[in-house]
Amino acid sequence: MLQLKNIEYQQKDNKILHQIQLEIKTGEVVAFIGLSGCGKTSLARICSGLVPYFYDEASFSGEVFFDHVKLDEVTNTEFIKKVGVVSQDPKSQFFTTIVKDELAFEMENYGCNPKVIEQRIQQVSEALKLEDILNQTLASLSSGQKQKVAIATALMTDPSLVILDEPSANLDLVSTESLKEQIKHIKQQGKTIIIAEHRVYYLMDSVDRFIYMEDGQIVKELTALEMTQLSNAQRAKMGIRHTDLSEIENERKNQSDFSQTINVRDVQASVKRKKILQSVSYQHRAGEVLALIGKNGAGKTSLAKALSGLTHISSGEILLESQLLRKRDLKKSVWMVMQESIYQVFGDDLLTELAIGKRNVDQVQIEKILKKMGLWAFRNQHPYNLSGGQRQRLVLAIGLIQQREILILDEPTSGLDGKNLTIIAHFLKELSREGKHILMITHDPEIILKSCDRILLLEGGKISQDKKISELATSEVLKLLSFQE
């Protein structure tokens, strides 16, 4: 099906891939795994034809064969019809506003018969259970629904090869279970599937080979059985996340020793005249790490923006002890790491980025924080060239440099491998010991069980459950994250 020979790829002076030799058979499901920045996404781009068709050919060398035909002997239009690609951020590849129009878009560009397009939309939407949302706007969909539409769009031309780049990165456990079934459905059709991924638990019964990469090279191949046989020490060293969520250990036992408390009282807020937050109330002691969970559309990000002073609060109040925190106070005290962290970076390199807005730049402090975040080796790179997980760590580092006391992180582990997730968990514990208030919007049981003190469930515009992690078994946390009664 697909064969790569002697692949070399670099961006400027940064070598991305080196000596890649790989063969993938028809109907095989292969997962690229490894630490953030190891070359998974770049290898997936080569398999999809984005390299060299849409990226600098001068930085690429080697041979790619698709169905025994050399890629440079085929026009890009011919090849692209055979490949369906789903990026890590699905909405970045949408071109229309309505789901049905998005499904039709690529086939319309190829000049396909309208009746054929309509038939294909019906086939794909039935297979992926999209019938109920065909006439909805893409902006109104949840992350899981957008992911499903992106997969449907990739299948419209009936490609023989489907490539998914970190497809579970922004999904909750329920949506990830749905993704798992979609992958099985595509596999049953005999299609070849390539997945670049950090979360592997949902892939264990569908992937034929796990390709483990280090520093731009393929180091080893593992079966699903061999993945489960890795010791915890081996997995930690390789940065591989848990293969079975039920085996995650609850590591959070300590309670905060600080007395300073943020009181959120009856906060209400609306988005486009629709009331999202009905009456949110809870307390947050200094030194506590809170996990905020809830279904897509529950208002988690709206609450985070309200706490950051970025959204108008129609009623209610936020107090630090008895002192009322107004919008301007919140903007000075709170730092929010957004899910789409690319919109929060402005410098030409990491060192410049951390110095922005600082009158007296402390290079020693910058070096210390970058090393803690595992980013020192990338200090001279442009932030846009970092992986998603690396960029999120950079934005968190900015908040620490600015000495904000309240940190809000929106899905901070969405692009993280196991090793860097552990680094972030340890760092959050360290910050909690310093008395920081930390609120994490997350669906990730690994980071919750490693670093959080309490778990808050937001539903119906209110905090409906507030539980101490230390008093919960792993199974109970997983049940909460699956929104089961």
JSON list of C-alpha atoms in Angstrom, two decimals, residues 59-142:
[
{"chain": "A", "resi": 59, "resn": "SER", "atom": "CA", "xyz": [13.75, 20.15, 2.82]},
{"chain": "A", "resi": 60, "resn": "PHE", "atom": "CA", "xyz": [12.65, 16.67, 1.79]},
{"chain": "A", "resi": 61, "resn": "SER", "atom": "CA", "xyz": [14.47, 13.73, 0.24]},
{"chain": "A", "resi": 62, "resn": "GLY", "atom": "CA", "xyz": [13.70, 10.04, -0.18]},
{"chain": "A", "resi": 63, "resn": "GLU", "atom": "CA", "xyz": [11.12, 7.98, -2.03]},
{"chain": "A", "resi": 64, "resn": "VAL", "atom": "CA", "xyz": [7.42, 7.40, -1.33]},
{"chain": "A", "resi": 65, "resn": "PHE", "atom": "CA", "xyz": [5.50, 4.65, -3.12]},
{"chain": "A", "resi": 66, "resn": "PHE", "atom": "CA", "xyz": [1.69, 4.38, -3.08]},
{"chain": "A", "resi": 67, "resn": "ASP", "atom": "CA", "xyz": [0.32, 1.12, -4.48]},
{"chain": "A", "resi": 68, "resn": "HIS", "atom": "CA", "xyz": [3.78, 0.45, -5.96]},
{"chain": "A", "resi": 69, "resn": "VAL", "atom": "CA", "xyz": [3.76, 3.75, -7.89]},
{"chain": "A", "resi": 70, "resn": "LYS", "atom": "CA", "xyz": [6.32, 6.41, -7.00]},
{"chain": "A", "resi": 71, "resn": "LEU", "atom": "CA", "xyz": [4.60, 9.48, -5.61]},
{"chain": "A", "resi": 72, "resn": "ASP", "atom": "CA", "xyz": [6.40, 12.00, -7.85]},
{"chain": "A", "resi": 73, "resn": "GLU", "atom": "CA", "xyz": [5.04, 10.12, -10.88]},
{"chain": "A", "resi": 74, "resn": "VAL", "atom": "CA", "xyz": [1.44, 10.84, -9.82]},
{"chain": "A", "resi": 75, "resn": "THR", "atom": "CA", "xyz": [-0.27, 14.24, -9.91]},
{"chain": "A", "resi": 76, "resn": "ASN", "atom": "CA", "xyz": [-1.21, 15.64, -6.54]},
{"chain": "A", "resi": 77, "resn": "THR", "atom": "CA", "xyz": [-4.91, 15.70, -7.59]},
{"chain": "A", "resi": 78, "resn": "GLU", "atom": "CA", "xyz": [-4.85, 11.96, -8.34]},
{"chain": "A", "resi": 79, "resn": "PHE", "atom": "CA", "xyz": [-3.14, 11.15, -5.05]},
{"chain": "A", "resi": 80, "resn": "ILE", "atom": "CA", "xyz": [-5.24, 13.43, -2.83]},
{"chain": "A", "resi": 81, "resn": "LYS", "atom": "CA", "xyz": [-8.44, 11.70, -3.96]},
{"chain": "A", "resi": 82, "resn": "LYS", "atom": "CA", "xyz": [-7.06, 8.46, -2.50]},
{"chain": "A", "resi": 83, "resn": "VAL", "atom": "CA", "xyz": [-6.21, 9.97, 0.89]},
{"chain": "A", "resi": 84, "resn": "GLY", "atom": "CA", "xyz": [-8.48, 11.32, 3.62]},
{"chain": "A", "resi": 85, "resn": "VAL", "atom": "CA", "xyz": [-6.84, 13.49, 6.29]},
{"chain": "A", "resi": 86, "resn": "VAL", "atom": "CA", "xyz": [-8.19, 14.65, 9.67]},
{"chain": "A", "resi": 87, "resn": "SER", "atom": "CA", "xyz": [-6.04, 17.23, 11.44]},
{"chain": "A", "resi": 88, "resn": "GLN", "atom": "CA", "xyz": [-5.64, 17.61, 15.21]},
{"chain": "A", "resi": 89, "resn": "ASP", "atom": "CA", "xyz": [-7.89, 20.69, 15.13]},
{"chain": "A", "resi": 90, "resn": "PRO", "atom": "CA", "xyz": [-10.85, 19.68, 12.90]},
{"chain": "A", "resi": 91, "resn": "LYS", "atom": "CA", "xyz": [-12.25, 23.18, 12.47]},
{"chain": "A", "resi": 92, "resn": "SER", "atom": "CA", "xyz": [-8.98, 24.31, 10.89]},
{"chain": "A", "resi": 93, "resn": "GLN", "atom": "CA", "xyz": [-9.90, 22.25, 7.82]},
{"chain": "A", "resi": 94, "resn": "PHE", "atom": "CA", "xyz": [-13.53, 23.37, 7.49]},
{"chain": "A", "resi": 95, "resn": "PHE", "atom": "CA", "xyz": [-14.42, 25.65, 4.57]},
{"chain": "A", "resi": 96, "resn": "THR", "atom": "CA", "xyz": [-18.19, 26.10, 4.90]},
{"chain": "A", "resi": 97, "resn": "THR", "atom": "CA", "xyz": [-20.64, 26.90, 7.69]},
{"chain": "A", "resi": 98, "resn": "ILE", "atom": "CA", "xyz": [-23.21, 24.07, 7.42]},
{"chain": "A", "resi": 99, "resn": "VAL", "atom": "CA", "xyz": [-22.41, 20.38, 8.01]},
{"chain": "A", "resi": 100, "resn": "LYS", "atom": "CA", "xyz": [-24.03, 19.14, 4.78]},
{"chain": "A", "resi": 101, "resn": "ASP", "atom": "CA", "xyz": [-22.23, 21.77, 2.70]},
{"chain": "A", "resi": 102, "resn": "GLU", "atom": "CA", "xyz": [-18.92, 20.76, 4.29]},
{"chain": "A", "resi": 103, "resn": "LEU", "atom": "CA", "xyz": [-19.45, 17.12, 3.33]},
{"chain": "A", "resi": 104, "resn": "ALA", "atom": "CA", "xyz": [-20.22, 18.12, -0.25]},
{"chain": "A", "resi": 105, "resn": "PHE", "atom": "CA", "xyz": [-17.39, 20.64, -0.61]},
{"chain": "A", "resi": 106, "resn": "GLU", "atom": "CA", "xyz": [-14.52, 18.42, -1.81]},
{"chain": "A", "resi": 107, "resn": "MET", "atom": "CA", "xyz": [-16.61, 16.40, -4.28]},
{"chain": "A", "resi": 108, "resn": "GLU", "atom": "CA", "xyz": [-18.09, 19.62, -5.68]},
{"chain": "A", "resi": 109, "resn": "ASN", "atom": "CA", "xyz": [-14.53, 20.88, -6.26]},
{"chain": "A", "resi": 110, "resn": "TYR", "atom": "CA", "xyz": [-13.84, 17.75, -8.27]},
{"chain": "A", "resi": 111, "resn": "GLY", "atom": "CA", "xyz": [-16.95, 18.45, -10.40]},
{"chain": "A", "resi": 112, "resn": "CYS", "atom": "CA", "xyz": [-18.82, 15.32, -9.31]},
{"chain": "A", "resi": 113, "resn": "ASN", "atom": "CA", "xyz": [-22.44, 14.81, -10.31]},
{"chain": "A", "resi": 114, "resn": "PRO", "atom": "CA", "xyz": [-24.80, 16.38, -7.71]},
{"chain": "A", "resi": 115, "resn": "LYS", "atom": "CA", "xyz": [-26.81, 13.14, -7.47]},
{"chain": "A", "resi": 116, "resn": "VAL", "atom": "CA", "xyz": [-23.64, 11.18, -6.75]},
{"chain": "A", "resi": 117, "resn": "ILE", "atom": "CA", "xyz": [-22.67, 13.71, -4.07]},
{"chain": "A", "resi": 118, "resn": "GLU", "atom": "CA", "xyz": [-26.11, 13.46, -2.46]},
{"chain": "A", "resi": 119, "resn": "GLN", "atom": "CA", "xyz": [-25.93, 9.66, -2.42]},
{"chain": "A", "resi": 120, "resn": "ARG", "atom": "CA", "xyz": [-22.47, 9.75, -0.87]},
{"chain": "A", "resi": 121, "resn": "ILE", "atom": "CA", "xyz": [-23.58, 12.23, 1.81]},
{"chain": "A", "resi": 122, "resn": "GLN", "atom": "CA", "xyz": [-26.42, 9.88, 2.70]},
{"chain": "A", "resi": 123, "resn": "GLN", "atom": "CA", "xyz": [-24.10, 6.84, 2.88]},
{"chain": "A", "resi": 124, "resn": "VAL", "atom": "CA", "xyz": [-21.46, 8.54, 5.02]},
{"chain": "A", "resi": 125, "resn": "SER", "atom": "CA", "xyz": [-23.90, 10.34, 7.33]},
{"chain": "A", "resi": 126, "resn": "GLU", "atom": "CA", "xyz": [-25.79, 7.09, 8.00]},
{"chain": "A", "resi": 127, "resn": "ALA", "atom": "CA", "xyz": [-22.56, 5.20, 8.70]},
{"chain": "A", "resi": 128, "resn": "LEU", "atom": "CA", "xyz": [-21.34, 7.83, 11.18]},
{"chain": "A", "resi": 129, "resn": "LYS", "atom": "CA", "xyz": [-24.80, 8.72, 12.53]},
{"chain": "A", "resi": 130, "resn": "LEU", "atom": "CA", "xyz": [-24.76, 12.35, 11.38]},
{"chain": "A", "resi": 131, "resn": "GLU", "atom": "CA", "xyz": [-28.31, 12.54, 10.01]},
{"chain": "A", "resi": 132, "resn": "ASP", "atom": "CA", "xyz": [-29.58, 14.69, 12.89]},
{"chain": "A", "resi": 133, "resn": "ILE", "atom": "CA", "xyz": [-26.94, 17.41, 12.48]},
{"chain": "A", "resi": 134, "resn": "LEU", "atom": "CA", "xyz": [-26.63, 17.70, 8.69]},
{"chain": "A", "resi": 135, "resn": "ASN", "atom": "CA", "xyz": [-28.38, 21.07, 8.64]},
{"chain": "A", "resi": 136, "resn": "GLN", "atom": "CA", "xyz": [-26.68, 22.48, 11.73]},
{"chain": "A", "resi": 137, "resn": "THR", "atom": "CA", "xyz": [-23.90, 25.08, 11.64]},
{"chain": "A", "resi": 138, "resn": "LEU", "atom": "CA", "xyz": [-20.39, 23.79, 12.29]},
{"chain": "A", "resi": 139, "resn": "ALA", "atom": "CA", "xyz": [-19.88, 26.49, 14.93]},
{"chain": "A", "resi": 140, "resn": "SER", "atom": "CA", "xyz": [-22.76, 25.07, 17.00]},
{"chain": "A", "resi": 141, "resn": "LEU", "atom": "CA", "xyz": [-21.25, 21.56, 17.23]},
{"chain": "A", "resi": 142, "resn": "SER", "atom": "CA", "xyz": [-19.41, 20.04, 20.17]}
]
